[in-house]
Amino acid sequence: SRSAGVTKDLLKQQAPMGTLEVKLETLYVEQFGKPTHFLTIGEPFAIVIRVTAAKAITDTAVLVSLQSDKVHQTFANVIPLDLSSAERIVHGVNLVAGVNIIRFEITAALMGDGGYQAGLSIFPAANDHKYTPETSYCEYKKVLSFQAGYRSKRLFGRGTLCELPVSKVTYSPG
């Protein structure tokens, strides 16, 4: 049976990689205050991750990778970024021994319509973008499946990978 979150079937279909000091319990998307398998494009949402750590681990990086059914490469990496800083990636997620819940609040779902899968990597922040699945605390591929769609049925099937909101339109004769 499917619940809003990681399906037991998807977790059983793969062996996680890494040191396995962290174990994924659930990963789901939440919108309008509820777990869901359907995101409304343009609306805020959250990615909620529940993991169990074998011991306290400081200064981790948490990365959710999104794959679209439309392309073969990663559609998006969801990781806290500070675009005003030279450092860019915000690390410092400290895990306690036992259960930890991590929430990524996303301002708006700006992906195109269609199906998506999410994977999870938690790795030492010092490794930054040079981490490998083998040196991560855990890495899971495609453990969550969800759909994104437009509020209006007239926009269905546009085939886009991303929506970039236009904040202002001006016009003047040439």
Backbone as JSON, one array per atom type, in Angstrom:
{
  "sequence": "SRSAGVTKDLLKQQAPMGTLEVKLETLYVEQFGKPTHFLTIGEPFAIVIRVTAAKAITDTAVLVSLQSDKVHQTFANVIPLDLSSAERIVHGVNLVAGVNIIRFEITAALMGDGGYQAGLSIFPAANDHKYTPETSYCEYKKVLSFQAGYRSKRLFGRGTLCELPVSKVTYSPG",
  "N": [[0.84, -1.2, 0.0], [0.36, 2.31, -0.6], [1.51, 5.09, 1.11], [1.49, 8.58, 1.93], [4.5, 9.31, 1.26], [7.72, 7.75, 1.57], [7.57, 4.72, -0.07], [7.23, 1.42, 1.06], [7.81, -0.56, -0.77], [9.52, 0.76, -2.63], [11.76, 1.25, -1.02], [12.52, -1.38, -0.48], [13.37, -2.24, -2.94], [15.95, -1.51, -3.38], [19.38, -1.33, -2.3], [20.59, 0.69, 0.2], [23.28, 3.09, -0.07], [26.54, 4.01, 1.24], [27.89, 4.74, 4.55], [25.91, 4.0, 6.21], [25.29, 5.03, 8.68], [23.2, 6.6, 9.04], [19.76, 6.13, 8.68], [17.13, 6.11, 6.41], [13.81, 6.79, 7.17], [11.27, 7.96, 6.46], [10.28, 9.92, 3.65], [8.74, 12.62, 2.3], [6.53, 14.76, 0.39], [4.88, 17.77, 1.25], [2.0, 19.71, 1.12], [-0.17, 22.47, 1.48], [-0.46, 21.91, 4.16], [-0.61, 19.13, 4.4], [0.58, 15.76, 3.88], [1.28, 14.66, 0.55], [0.85, 13.22, -2.75], [0.64, 14.71, -4.95], [1.63, 17.72, -6.24], [0.69, 21.09, -6.43], [1.51, 23.25, -8.93], [3.3, 26.26, -8.55], [2.58, 26.81, -5.98], [3.54, 27.01, -2.47], [5.52, 24.45, -0.85], [6.69, 21.66, 1.15], [9.52, 19.58, 1.78], [9.8, 16.75, 3.59], [11.8, 14.95, 5.76], [12.51, 12.06, 7.49], [14.77, 10.58, 9.52], [16.86, 8.08, 11.07], [19.56, 8.25, 13.17], [22.5, 6.49, 13.95], [24.26, 7.45, 15.78], [25.13, 10.6, 17.32], [25.71, 13.09, 14.92], [27.56, 15.7, 13.68], [27.42, 18.7, 11.67], [26.38, 18.02, 8.98], [25.55, 17.65, 5.5], [22.56, 17.86, 3.72], [20.93, 16.52, 1.03], [18.45, 16.49, -1.36], [17.64, 14.9, -4.26], [15.99, 15.48, -7.3], [14.37, 13.77, -9.85], [13.04, 13.95, -13.06], [10.41, 12.53, -14.99], [10.72, 13.27, -17.57], [13.35, 13.71, -18.38], [16.71, 12.32, -18.44], [18.8, 13.05, -16.77], [19.58, 14.48, -13.51], [16.99, 16.5, -12.38], [16.75, 18.54, -10.45], [18.69, 19.65, -7.68], [17.97, 19.71, -4.37], [18.97, 21.61, -1.92], [19.91, 23.51, 0.86], [20.68, 26.78, -0.06], [22.65, 29.74, 0.01], [22.48, 32.36, -1.77], [23.58, 34.84, -1.59], [26.04, 34.61, -0.53], [29.51, 33.73, -0.69], [30.02, 31.16, -0.03], [27.78, 29.67, -0.61], [26.44, 26.88, -0.39], [24.56, 25.89, 2.36], [25.46, 24.45, 5.24], [25.59, 22.33, 8.14], [23.64, 20.82, 9.4], [22.81, 19.25, 12.22], [22.66, 16.08, 13.53], [20.96, 14.21, 15.97], [21.52, 11.32, 18.05], [19.35, 8.78, 17.24], [15.94, 9.5, 16.29], [15.41, 11.96, 13.77], [13.96, 14.84, 12.32], [13.84, 16.53, 9.34], [13.08, 19.46, 7.63], [12.55, 20.93, 4.53], [11.58, 23.95, 3.43], [9.95, 25.13, 0.68], [9.58, 27.86, -1.43], [7.9, 27.98, -3.72], [6.45, 25.57, -5.89], [8.03, 25.13, -8.74], [8.42, 23.45, -10.83], [7.8, 21.79, -13.99], [4.76, 20.2, -15.22], [4.04, 16.74, -14.5], [5.63, 13.55, -13.74], [7.74, 12.81, -10.93], [10.67, 11.68, -9.17], [12.27, 11.26, -6.04], [15.44, 11.3, -4.41], [17.76, 10.73, -1.7], [20.59, 12.06, -0.05], [22.84, 12.12, 2.59], [25.63, 13.58, 3.9], [29.06, 14.16, 5.02], [29.56, 17.57, 5.67], [31.98, 18.78, 5.12], [32.89, 17.49, 2.89], [31.43, 18.55, 0.86], [30.61, 19.34, -2.46], [32.17, 17.31, -3.39], [31.59, 14.88, -2.38], [31.06, 11.3, -2.22], [28.89, 8.54, -3.0], [29.72, 6.34, -1.49], [31.09, 7.45, 0.69], [29.18, 8.83, 1.99], [26.78, 9.32, 4.67], [24.38, 8.17, 4.24], [22.75, 7.11, 1.27], [20.13, 7.17, -0.93], [18.35, 6.18, -3.77], [15.74, 7.38, -5.77], [13.37, 7.09, -3.94], [10.95, 8.2, -3.48], [7.96, 8.95, -5.12], [6.14, 11.26, -7.01], [3.6, 13.5, -8.36], [3.36, 16.51, -10.3], [1.27, 19.23, -10.99], [-0.76, 21.64, -12.74], [-2.96, 24.15, -11.42], [-5.02, 24.94, -13.09], [-6.77, 23.1, -15.48], [-6.52, 23.68, -18.14], [-3.86, 24.16, -18.65], [-2.59, 21.75, -18.66], [-0.18, 19.31, -19.64], [1.88, 20.81, -20.82], [4.55, 20.23, -21.08], [6.88, 21.37, -20.08], [9.97, 21.71, -18.24], [10.44, 23.42, -16.2], [9.06, 26.22, -14.49], [9.28, 29.65, -14.68], [8.46, 32.31, -12.82], [7.05, 35.36, -13.91], [7.57, 38.54, -12.8], [6.84, 41.05, -13.59], [5.44, 42.68, -16.38], [6.18, 44.78, -19.0], [5.37, 47.1, -21.58], [6.14, 48.88, -24.48], [5.68, 50.93, -27.31], [7.71, 50.39, -30.19]],
  "CA": [[0.0, 0.0, 0.0], [1.11, 3.57, -0.66], [1.14, 6.2, 1.99], [2.16, 9.79, 1.44], [5.89, 9.25, 1.71], [8.5, 6.66, 1.01], [6.83, 3.47, -0.08], [8.04, 0.28, 1.51], [8.27, -1.25, -1.97], [10.67, 1.46, -3.19], [12.91, 1.02, -0.14], [12.93, -2.78, -0.61], [13.92, -2.48, -4.27], [17.34, -1.06, -3.49], [20.22, -1.34, -1.11], [21.16, 2.03, 0.37], [24.74, 3.16, -0.12], [27.14, 4.83, 2.28], [28.3, 4.07, 5.78], [24.65, 3.59, 6.83], [25.16, 5.57, 10.03], [21.89, 7.23, 9.02], [18.79, 5.31, 7.96], [15.92, 6.81, 6.01], [12.54, 6.21, 7.62], [10.26, 8.48, 5.53], [10.56, 11.12, 2.86], [7.5, 12.95, 1.61], [6.25, 16.16, 0.1], [3.72, 18.25, 1.99], [1.47, 20.95, 0.58], [-1.43, 22.87, 2.14], [-0.48, 21.32, 5.5], [-0.83, 17.68, 4.4], [1.39, 14.95, 2.96], [0.58, 14.47, -0.72], [1.58, 12.69, -3.91], [0.37, 15.63, -6.04], [1.96, 19.11, -5.93], [0.13, 22.12, -7.29], [2.58, 24.12, -9.41], [3.18, 27.66, -8.17], [2.24, 26.9, -4.56], [4.6, 26.56, -1.55], [5.47, 23.07, -0.36], [7.82, 21.25, 1.98], [10.04, 18.22, 1.7], [9.98, 16.32, 4.98], [12.68, 13.79, 5.82], [12.64, 11.48, 8.83], [15.88, 9.63, 9.52], [17.37, 7.63, 12.36], [21.03, 8.26, 13.2], [23.05, 5.53, 14.9], [24.97, 8.24, 16.8], [25.07, 12.03, 17.01], [26.61, 13.47, 13.83], [27.49, 17.15, 13.5], [27.8, 19.33, 10.41], [26.08, 17.23, 7.79], [24.84, 18.26, 4.37], [21.4, 17.05, 3.35], [20.64, 16.78, -0.38], [17.37, 15.75, -2.01], [17.77, 15.03, -5.72], [14.74, 15.24, -8.0], [14.45, 13.29, -11.23], [11.8, 14.11, -13.81], [10.15, 11.49, -15.98], [10.95, 13.85, -18.9], [14.77, 13.73, -18.74], [17.49, 11.26, -17.79], [19.7, 13.57, -15.75], [18.93, 15.06, -12.34], [16.22, 17.71, -12.68], [17.09, 19.57, -9.47], [19.23, 19.3, -6.37], [17.35, 20.53, -3.33], [19.91, 21.73, -0.81], [19.86, 24.92, 1.26], [21.67, 27.66, -0.68], [22.66, 31.16, 0.32], [22.99, 32.94, -3.01], [24.28, 36.1, -1.31], [27.31, 34.26, 0.09], [30.49, 33.02, -1.52], [29.98, 29.75, 0.36], [26.62, 29.15, -1.34], [25.7, 25.79, 0.25], [24.41, 26.06, 3.8], [25.59, 23.15, 5.91], [25.42, 22.47, 9.57], [22.54, 20.05, 9.97], [23.34, 18.39, 13.27], [21.74, 14.99, 13.82], [21.09, 13.58, 17.28], [21.36, 9.87, 18.01], [17.92, 8.47, 17.23], [15.1, 10.05, 15.23], [15.57, 13.36, 13.37], [13.06, 15.27, 11.25], [14.41, 17.66, 8.61], [12.1, 20.05, 6.7], [12.95, 21.95, 3.56], [10.42, 24.75, 3.01], [10.17, 25.62, -0.68], [8.7, 29.0, -1.66], [6.89, 27.64, -4.73], [6.75, 24.46, -6.79], [8.23, 25.75, -10.04], [8.7, 22.45, -11.84], [6.73, 21.57, -14.94], [3.86, 19.11, -14.85], [4.53, 15.4, -14.78], [6.07, 12.7, -12.65], [9.06, 13.04, -10.34], [11.15, 10.79, -8.12], [13.25, 11.93, -5.17], [16.44, 10.51, -3.72], [18.31, 11.42, -0.53], [21.98, 11.86, 0.36], [23.31, 12.86, 3.76], [27.06, 13.36, 3.86], [29.82, 15.16, 5.79], [29.56, 18.87, 5.0], [33.34, 19.09, 4.67], [33.08, 16.89, 1.57], [30.71, 19.45, -0.03], [30.21, 18.74, -3.73], [33.1, 16.23, -3.72], [31.21, 13.65, -1.69], [30.72, 10.14, -3.04], [27.89, 7.72, -2.31], [30.37, 5.44, -0.53], [31.51, 8.18, 1.89], [28.03, 9.5, 2.6], [26.18, 8.61, 5.8], [23.38, 7.35, 3.57], [22.32, 7.58, -0.05], [19.0, 6.41, -1.45], [17.94, 6.64, -5.09], [14.34, 7.24, -6.17], [12.56, 6.48, -2.89], [9.66, 8.88, -3.42], [7.4, 9.25, -6.42], [5.0, 12.18, -6.9], [3.19, 14.21, -9.57], [3.15, 17.95, -10.2], [0.31, 19.65, -11.99], [-1.26, 23.01, -12.66], [-4.29, 24.34, -10.84], [-5.94, 25.0, -14.22], [-6.69, 21.96, -16.38], [-6.17, 24.18, -19.47], [-2.41, 24.17, -18.79], [-2.09, 20.38, -18.59], [0.58, 18.77, -20.75], [2.74, 21.81, -21.47], [5.83, 19.59, -21.38], [8.03, 22.12, -19.6], [10.71, 21.19, -17.09], [10.5, 24.43, -15.15], [8.27, 27.44, -14.67], [9.92, 30.82, -14.09], [7.42, 33.31, -12.7], [7.34, 36.7, -14.39], [7.07, 39.44, -11.77], [6.31, 42.27, -14.17], [5.49, 42.79, -17.84], [6.01, 46.16, -19.49], [5.3, 47.19, -23.04], [6.15, 50.23, -25.06], [5.82, 50.86, -28.77], [9.07, 50.41, -30.64]],
  "C": [[0.87, 1.24, 0.0], [0.59, 4.52, 0.39], [1.82, 7.42, 1.41], [3.57, 9.78, 2.0], [6.6, 8.11, 1.03], [7.64, 5.41, 1.04], [7.76, 2.35, 0.35], [8.59, -0.48, 0.31], [9.5, -0.58, -2.56], [11.91, 1.27, -2.34], [13.42, -0.41, -0.28], [13.63, -3.05, -1.93], [15.38, -2.09, -4.39], [18.07, -1.24, -2.17], [20.77, 0.08, -0.97], [22.68, 1.97, 0.32], [25.23, 4.02, 1.04], [27.52, 4.02, 3.49], [27.1, 3.54, 6.57], [24.56, 3.97, 8.3], [23.83, 6.3, 10.17], [20.98, 6.37, 8.17], [17.55, 6.13, 7.66], [14.69, 6.07, 6.5], [11.41, 6.65, 6.69], [10.78, 9.72, 4.84], [9.28, 11.41, 2.11], [7.43, 14.43, 1.31], [4.94, 16.52, 0.79], [3.28, 19.57, 1.35], [0.12, 21.21, 1.21], [-1.6, 22.15, 3.48], [-0.67, 19.82, 5.56], [0.18, 16.98, 3.49], [0.59, 14.68, 1.69], [1.48, 13.78, -1.74], [1.34, 13.57, -5.14], [0.66, 17.05, -5.59], [1.29, 20.03, -6.93], [1.24, 23.11, -7.64], [2.27, 25.56, -9.03], [2.9, 27.87, -6.69], [3.42, 26.46, -3.69], [4.41, 25.08, -1.18], [6.69, 22.8, 0.5], [8.24, 19.84, 1.61], [10.37, 17.84, 3.13], [10.74, 14.99, 4.98], [12.75, 13.32, 7.27], [13.7, 10.39, 8.75], [16.19, 9.21, 10.95], [18.89, 7.57, 12.24], [21.51, 7.3, 14.28], [23.76, 6.23, 16.05], [24.77, 9.71, 16.44], [26.11, 12.34, 15.93], [26.45, 14.97, 13.6], [27.9, 17.54, 12.08], [27.62, 18.42, 9.2], [25.48, 18.11, 6.71], [23.72, 17.3, 3.99], [20.99, 17.48, 1.94], [19.49, 15.89, -0.83], [17.53, 15.98, -3.5], [16.44, 14.65, -6.35], [15.01, 14.81, -9.43], [13.08, 13.46, -11.85], [11.64, 12.93, -14.76], [10.5, 11.96, -17.39], [12.41, 13.81, -19.34], [15.52, 12.67, -17.95], [18.44, 11.76, -16.73], [18.88, 14.15, -14.58], [18.26, 16.36, -12.74], [16.63, 18.84, -11.74], [17.73, 18.94, -8.25], [18.61, 20.26, -5.37], [18.28, 20.49, -2.13], [19.89, 23.21, -0.41], [21.02, 25.73, 0.66], [21.53, 29.07, -0.15], [23.3, 31.85, -0.87], [23.7, 34.27, -2.79], [25.68, 35.85, -0.73], [28.23, 33.58, -0.9], [30.46, 31.52, -1.23], [28.87, 29.0, -0.36], [25.85, 28.06, -0.59], [25.73, 25.97, 1.76], [24.44, 24.67, 4.43], [25.23, 23.32, 7.37], [24.19, 21.79, 10.12], [23.16, 19.07, 10.96], [22.29, 17.35, 13.63], [22.01, 14.46, 15.23], [21.01, 12.07, 17.09], [19.86, 9.58, 18.13], [17.22, 9.19, 16.08], [15.33, 11.54, 15.03], [14.59, 13.67, 12.25], [13.64, 16.55, 10.66], [13.35, 18.15, 7.63], [12.77, 21.06, 5.81], [11.68, 22.66, 3.13], [10.76, 25.38, 1.67], [9.13, 26.69, -0.98], [7.58, 28.69, -2.66], [7.37, 26.45, -5.54], [6.84, 25.03, -8.2], [8.61, 24.75, -11.12], [7.53, 22.36, -12.82], [5.85, 20.41, -14.51], [4.48, 17.77, -15.21], [4.98, 14.68, -13.53], [7.49, 12.98, -12.22], [9.38, 11.94, -9.35], [12.2, 11.56, -7.33], [14.18, 10.9, -4.56], [17.01, 11.35, -2.58], [19.77, 11.05, -0.33], [22.23, 12.71, 1.59], [24.79, 12.53, 3.89], [27.78, 14.41, 4.7], [29.9, 16.47, 5.02], [30.94, 19.23, 4.46], [33.61, 18.54, 3.27], [32.41, 17.72, 0.48], [30.35, 18.72, -1.32], [31.13, 17.6, -4.16], [32.74, 14.91, -3.04], [30.97, 12.52, -2.7], [29.67, 9.33, -2.3], [28.51, 6.83, -1.23], [30.77, 6.16, 0.76], [30.36, 8.94, 2.55], [27.54, 8.68, 3.79], [25.05, 7.72, 5.31], [23.09, 7.96, 2.21], [21.27, 6.6, -0.56], [18.61, 7.01, -2.8], [16.45, 6.4, -5.27], [13.48, 6.51, -5.14], [11.21, 7.16, -2.7], [9.22, 9.19, -4.84], [6.21, 10.18, -6.21], [4.74, 12.84, -8.24], [3.13, 15.71, -9.27], [2.19, 18.34, -11.31], [-0.17, 21.07, -11.73], [-2.65, 23.04, -12.04], [-5.34, 24.32, -11.96], [-5.73, 23.8, -15.15], [-6.33, 22.39, -17.8], [-4.67, 24.15, -19.71], [-1.8, 22.78, -18.82], [-1.29, 20.01, -19.84], [1.45, 19.76, -21.49], [4.12, 21.25, -21.79], [7.05, 20.34, -20.89], [8.71, 21.41, -18.44], [10.64, 22.14, -15.92], [9.59, 25.59, -15.51], [9.0, 28.57, -13.97], [8.87, 31.92, -14.01], [7.89, 34.68, -13.18], [6.74, 37.67, -13.38], [6.46, 40.71, -12.35], [6.43, 42.2, -15.69], [5.29, 44.25, -18.2], [5.99, 46.12, -21.01], [5.38, 48.64, -23.44], [6.32, 50.08, -26.56], [7.27, 51.09, -29.17], [9.54, 51.68, -31.18]]
}
